[in-house]
Short mmCIF file of C-alpha atoms in Angstrom, two decimals:
data_model
loop_
_atom_site.label_atom_id
_atom_site.label_comp_id
_atom_site.label_asym_id
_atom_site.label_seq_id
_atom_site.Cartn_x
_atom_site.Cartn_y
_atom_site.Cartn_z
CA UNK B 365 0.00 0.00 0.00
CA UNK B 366 1.39 3.35 -1.07
CA UNK B 367 0.06 6.60 0.39
CA UNK B 368 1.36 9.98 -0.72
CA UNK B 369 0.62 13.70 -0.47
CA UNK B 370 -0.85 15.76 -3.27
CA UNK B 371 1.81 16.86 -5.77
CA UNK B 372 4.88 15.50 -7.49
CA UNK B 373 7.30 15.68 -4.60
CA UNK B 374 9.96 14.73 -3.93
CA UNK B 375 8.63 13.76 -0.51
CA UNK B 376 10.36 12.34 2.53
CA UNK B 377 9.78 8.59 2.69
CA UNK B 378 8.33 6.64 5.61
CA UNK B 379 8.31 2.83 5.48
CA UNK B 380 5.96 1.11 7.93
CA UNK B 381 7.17 -2.40 8.83
CA UNK B 382 4.35 -4.65 10.05
CA UNK B 383 4.13 -7.22 12.85
CA UNK B 384 4.59 -10.95 12.28
CA UNK B 385 3.87 -14.34 13.81
CA UNK B 386 5.66 -17.68 14.00
CA UNK B 387 2.32 -19.48 13.45
CA UNK B 388 2.24 -20.66 9.83
CA UNK B 389 -1.55 -20.64 9.49
CA UNK B 390 -1.99 -17.19 11.03
CA UNK B 391 0.79 -15.84 8.86
CA UNK B 392 -0.79 -17.24 5.69
CA UNK B 393 -4.13 -15.66 6.62
CA UNK B 394 -2.65 -12.27 7.42
CA UNK B 395 -4.50 -9.49 5.59
CA UNK B 396 -2.62 -6.85 3.64
CA UNK B 397 -1.20 -4.52 6.31
CA UNK B 398 -2.40 -0.95 5.93
CA UNK B 399 -1.89 1.04 9.16
CA UNK B 400 -4.26 3.60 7.67
CA UNK B 401 -4.39 5.94 10.67
CA UNK B 402 -0.61 5.98 11.04
CA UNK B 403 -0.11 6.38 7.28
CA UNK B 404 -2.63 9.23 7.15
CA UNK B 405 -0.86 10.93 10.06
CA UNK B 406 2.45 10.78 8.16
CA UNK B 407 1.04 11.75 4.76
CA UNK B 408 -0.64 14.79 6.29
CA UNK B 409 2.83 15.85 7.41
CA UNK B 410 4.41 15.55 3.99
CA UNK B 411 5.60 11.94 3.83
CA UNK B 412 5.14 9.41 1.08
CA UNK B 413 4.32 6.23 3.02
CA UNK B 414 4.81 2.65 1.89
CA UNK B 415 3.35 -0.27 3.86
CA UNK B 416 4.87 -3.36 2.23
CA UNK B 417 3.87 -6.94 3.03
CA UNK B 418 7.05 -8.93 3.58
CA UNK B 419 7.87 -12.35 2.17
CA UNK B 420 6.11 -15.30 3.80
CA UNK B 421 3.04 -13.29 4.87
CA UNK B 422 -0.53 -13.35 3.54
CA UNK B 423 -1.09 -13.01 -0.19
CA UNK B 424 2.56 -12.17 -0.77
CA UNK B 425 3.45 -15.76 0.08
CA UNK B 426 6.93 -17.12 -0.52
CA UNK B 427 9.50 -18.31 1.96
CA UNK B 428 9.34 -16.94 5.50
CA UNK B 429 12.79 -15.47 6.03
CA UNK B 430 12.26 -14.16 9.57
CA UNK B 431 11.84 -17.46 11.46
CA UNK B 432 13.22 -17.11 14.99
CA UNK B 433 13.86 -20.87 15.20
CA UNK B 434 11.61 -21.98 18.03
CA UNK B 435 11.10 -20.68 21.55
CA UNK B 436 13.82 -21.82 23.94
CA UNK B 437 16.48 -21.74 21.21
CA UNK B 438 15.25 -18.58 19.46
CA UNK B 439 17.81 -16.74 17.33
CA UNK B 440 16.52 -13.19 17.63
CA UNK B 441 19.57 -11.61 16.04
CA UNK B 442 19.20 -13.64 12.86
CA UNK B 443 15.45 -13.06 12.60
CA UNK B 444 15.87 -9.32 13.20
CA UNK B 445 18.53 -8.99 10.53
CA UNK B 446 16.35 -10.89 8.07
CA UNK B 447 13.52 -8.42 8.70
CA UNK B 448 15.99 -5.55 8.35
CA UNK B 449 17.08 -6.87 4.97
CA UNK B 450 13.53 -6.82 3.67
CA UNK B 451 12.92 -3.31 5.00
CA UNK B 452 16.17 -2.13 3.39
CA UNK B 453 15.20 -3.63 0.02
CA UNK B 454 11.93 -1.70 0.11
CA UNK B 455 13.69 1.49 1.16
CA UNK B 456 16.27 1.23 -1.61
CA UNK B 457 13.62 0.61 -4.26
CA UNK B 458 11.48 3.59 -3.24
CA UNK B 459 14.50 5.89 -3.05
CA UNK B 460 14.90 5.34 -6.78
CA UNK B 461 11.45 6.77 -7.53
CA UNK B 462 11.18 10.37 -8.72
CA UNK B 463 8.58 11.38 -6.09
CA UNK B 464 10.76 10.24 -3.15
CA UNK B 465 13.72 12.02 -1.61
CA UNK B 466 16.91 9.99 -1.45
CA UNK B 467 17.74 11.11 2.08
CA UNK B 468 16.08 11.65 5.47
CA UNK B 469 13.80 8.58 5.38
CA UNK B 470 11.97 7.35 8.46
CA UNK B 471 11.39 3.71 9.38
CA UNK B 472 8.29 3.08 11.49
CA UNK B 473 8.21 -0.45 12.81
CA UNK B 474 5.65 -2.39 14.79
CA UNK B 475 6.49 -5.46 16.90
CA UNK B 476 8.61 -7.80 14.70
CA UNK B 477 8.80 -4.99 12.13
CA UNK B 478 10.16 -2.67 14.82
CA UNK B 479 12.63 -5.36 15.87
CA UNK B 480 13.89 -5.43 12.29
CA UNK B 481 14.07 -1.62 12.32
CA UNK B 482 16.36 -1.79 15.37
CA UNK B 483 18.59 -4.20 13.47
CA UNK B 484 18.64 -1.64 10.64
CA UNK B 485 19.76 1.19 12.93
CA UNK B 486 23.38 0.77 11.85
CA UNK B 487 22.57 2.16 8.41
CA UNK B 488 23.87 5.48 7.09
CA UNK B 489 22.04 8.22 9.04
CA UNK B 490 21.95 10.36 5.89
CA UNK B 491 19.64 7.74 4.38
CA UNK B 492 17.58 7.04 7.52
CA UNK B 493 17.13 9.96 9.87
CA UNK B 494 14.88 8.38 12.53
CA UNK B 495 13.47 5.05 13.64
CA UNK B 496 10.09 4.92 15.38
CA UNK B 497 9.71 1.56 17.11
CA UNK B 498 6.26 0.57 18.39
CA UNK B 499 6.71 -2.27 20.93
CA UNK B 500 9.73 -3.89 19.23
CA UNK B 501 10.48 -7.52 19.97
CA UNK B 502 10.05 -11.15 19.02
CA UNK B 503 8.71 -14.17 20.89
CA UNK B 504 5.83 -12.41 22.65
CA UNK B 505 2.77 -14.36 23.85
CA UNK B 506 4.86 -17.53 24.09
CA UNK B 507 2.54 -20.55 23.66
CA UNK B 508 -0.29 -17.99 23.34
CA UNK B 509 0.04 -16.83 26.96
CA UNK B 510 0.00 -13.06 27.61
CA UNK B 511 3.03 -11.58 29.36
CA UNK B 512 5.12 -14.65 28.45
CA UNK B 513 8.12 -14.21 26.14
CA UNK B 514 10.33 -16.89 24.63
CA UNK B 515 13.92 -16.71 25.92
CA UNK B 516 13.72 -13.11 27.22
CA UNK B 517 17.41 -13.00 28.17
CA UNK B 518 18.31 -13.89 24.58
CA UNK B 519 16.03 -11.10 23.37
CA UNK B 520 17.77 -8.61 25.69
CA UNK B 521 21.20 -9.76 24.50
CA UNK B 522 20.17 -9.29 20.87
CA UNK B 523 18.90 -5.78 21.62
CA UNK B 524 22.33 -4.94 23.05
CA UNK B 525 23.95 -6.39 19.92
CA UNK B 526 21.84 -4.20 17.63
CA UNK B 527 22.59 -1.16 19.78
CA UNK B 528 26.36 -1.55 19.49
CA UNK B 529 26.30 -0.67 15.79
CA UNK B 530 23.34 1.75 15.86
CA UNK B 531 23.83 5.20 14.35
CA UNK B 532 20.23 6.36 13.91
CA UNK B 533 18.13 7.91 16.74
CA UNK B 534 15.35 5.66 18.01
CA UNK B 535 12.02 6.61 19.57
CA UNK B 536 10.75 3.53 21.43
CA UNK B 537 7.01 3.51 22.22
CA UNK B 538 5.04 0.94 24.20
CA UNK B 539 1.49 1.08 25.55
CA UNK B 540 0.90 0.62 29.26
CA UNK B 541 -1.32 -2.42 28.55
CA UNK B 542 0.94 -4.22 26.07
CA UNK B 543 0.91 -7.94 27.03
CA UNK B 544 3.35 -9.02 24.30
CA UNK B 545 6.27 -6.87 25.45
CA UNK B 546 5.34 -5.23 28.73
CA UNK B 547 6.62 -1.78 29.64
CA UNK B 548 8.97 -3.41 32.18
CA UNK B 549 10.50 -5.77 29.61
CA UNK B 550 10.50 -3.06 26.95
CA UNK B 551 12.49 -0.80 29.27
CA UNK B 552 15.04 -3.59 29.77
CA UNK B 553 15.32 -4.01 26.01
CA UNK B 554 15.71 -0.26 25.45
CA UNK B 555 18.35 -0.03 28.18
CA UNK B 556 20.26 -2.92 26.59
CA UNK B 557 20.04 -1.28 23.16
CA UNK B 558 21.28 2.08 24.45
CA UNK B 559 24.17 0.42 26.32
CA UNK B 560 25.98 0.51 22.98
CA UNK B 561 25.98 4.29 23.16
CA UNK B 562 23.03 4.99 20.86
CA UNK B 563 20.41 7.59 21.76
CA UNK B 564 17.01 6.08 22.63
CA UNK B 565 13.94 8.02 23.69
CA UNK B 566 11.88 5.42 25.57
CA UNK B 567 8.25 6.27 26.29
CA UNK B 568 5.44 4.35 27.97
CA UNK B 569 2.15 5.55 26.49
CA UNK B 570 -1.36 5.39 27.88
CA UNK B 571 -3.32 2.15 27.66
CA UNK B 572 -4.91 1.59 24.26
CA UNK B 573 -8.00 -0.58 23.76
CA UNK B 574 -8.11 -4.10 25.14
CA UNK B 575 -4.57 -4.91 24.03
CA UNK B 576 -2.00 -2.14 23.81
CA UNK B 577 0.27 -4.08 21.47
CA UNK B 578 -1.94 -3.02 18.55
CA UNK B 579 -1.76 0.69 19.38
CA UNK B 580 0.01 1.48 16.08
CA UNK B 581 -2.89 0.03 14.08
CA UNK B 582 -5.76 2.07 15.54
CA UNK B 583 -7.02 5.64 15.21
CA UNK B 584 -7.12 6.01 18.99
CA UNK B 585 -3.61 4.61 19.35
CA UNK B 586 -2.14 7.00 16.79
CA UNK B 587 -3.78 9.91 18.65
CA UNK B 588 -2.11 8.71 21.85
CA UNK B 589 1.27 8.45 20.11
CA UNK B 590 0.88 11.65 18.07
CA UNK B 591 2.64 14.08 20.45
CA UNK B 592 5.65 11.77 20.74
CA UNK B 593 5.78 11.30 16.98
CA UNK B 594 5.70 15.07 16.49
CA UNK B 595 8.55 15.53 18.96
CA UNK B 596 10.62 12.77 17.37
CA UNK B 597 10.23 13.99 13.81
CA UNK B 598 9.95 17.75 14.43
CA UNK B 599 7.27 17.96 11.77
CA UNK B 600 5.38 20.93 10.25
CA UNK B 601 1.62 21.33 10.37
CA UNK B 602 -0.47 18.80 8.39
CA UNK B 603 -1.29 19.31 4.68
CA UNK B 604 -3.78 17.79 2.23
CA UNK B 605 -3.26 14.17 1.18
CA UNK B 606 -4.40 11.50 -1.27
CA UNK B 607 -3.99 7.71 -1.53
CA UNK B 608 -2.86 5.50 -4.42
#
C-alpha cells in the first residue's frame, strides 16, 4: 500500500514495517497490512508512506525469512537482521522513484517490524534519519500466553547487539497495557540497546484498547502516540493528502 501527499514531490519517505507471527496458518491468513491511521498521520505531514507486506506473509506468500527458530532456542539476532534486509530492500527501491527524496527517510516499525528496524539502525544516518519503534520484539505471547516471552534474556542480549552498531536515533514507544512486550521488559530491552551508546527516547504511552500491542494500528492509538511522533520527527503542520 502506497500513500502519498498531493503533488509530485519529492517527498520524505516513511516505510511502515508490520508485525509478524511464527504461526504458519496465522501468517498465511494475514490481511494486507495498511496502518491507515498511522499512514494518514504521516502523509498529512508531507511523507510518502509505503506499507509493504514482507515475504512469507498473507497473499505475498513465498519463503518466510524471519523465522526465529523456536522458543527456547530462538535466534533473535538472525530473525531481526532478516527483517531488516527486507525493509532495506523496500527502502532502496522507493529511493529510486522520482517522487521520493533519497535522504532523510523514516522507518516506522511495529512489533517484529520494529525489531527489524532496530537491526537496521546501523545504516547510514543520511539515508535514515529516525526510527520509530512501536513495541519492538520477538517471541511475545509464548505458547499464546500473555506476558510470556520466549527466551527473554536472549532477546535482551540481541537488543544490546543491535545497539552496538546503531547510528540512527530511536524513539521507542510501548502502551501501558501491552501484554506481548510489557513496559517493564521493553524498558530492559531499550536499556540494553542504548548500552551501545546509541540515543534512545523510551516512552510508555497510555493504555490503548483491550490490548496495547496493537496501538500502532488504531485511530485512537495514533492519537495517543501523536505528540511523541511530532517531537521525534519535528514535523510541520499537516497538509492535504491522497492515496494511491
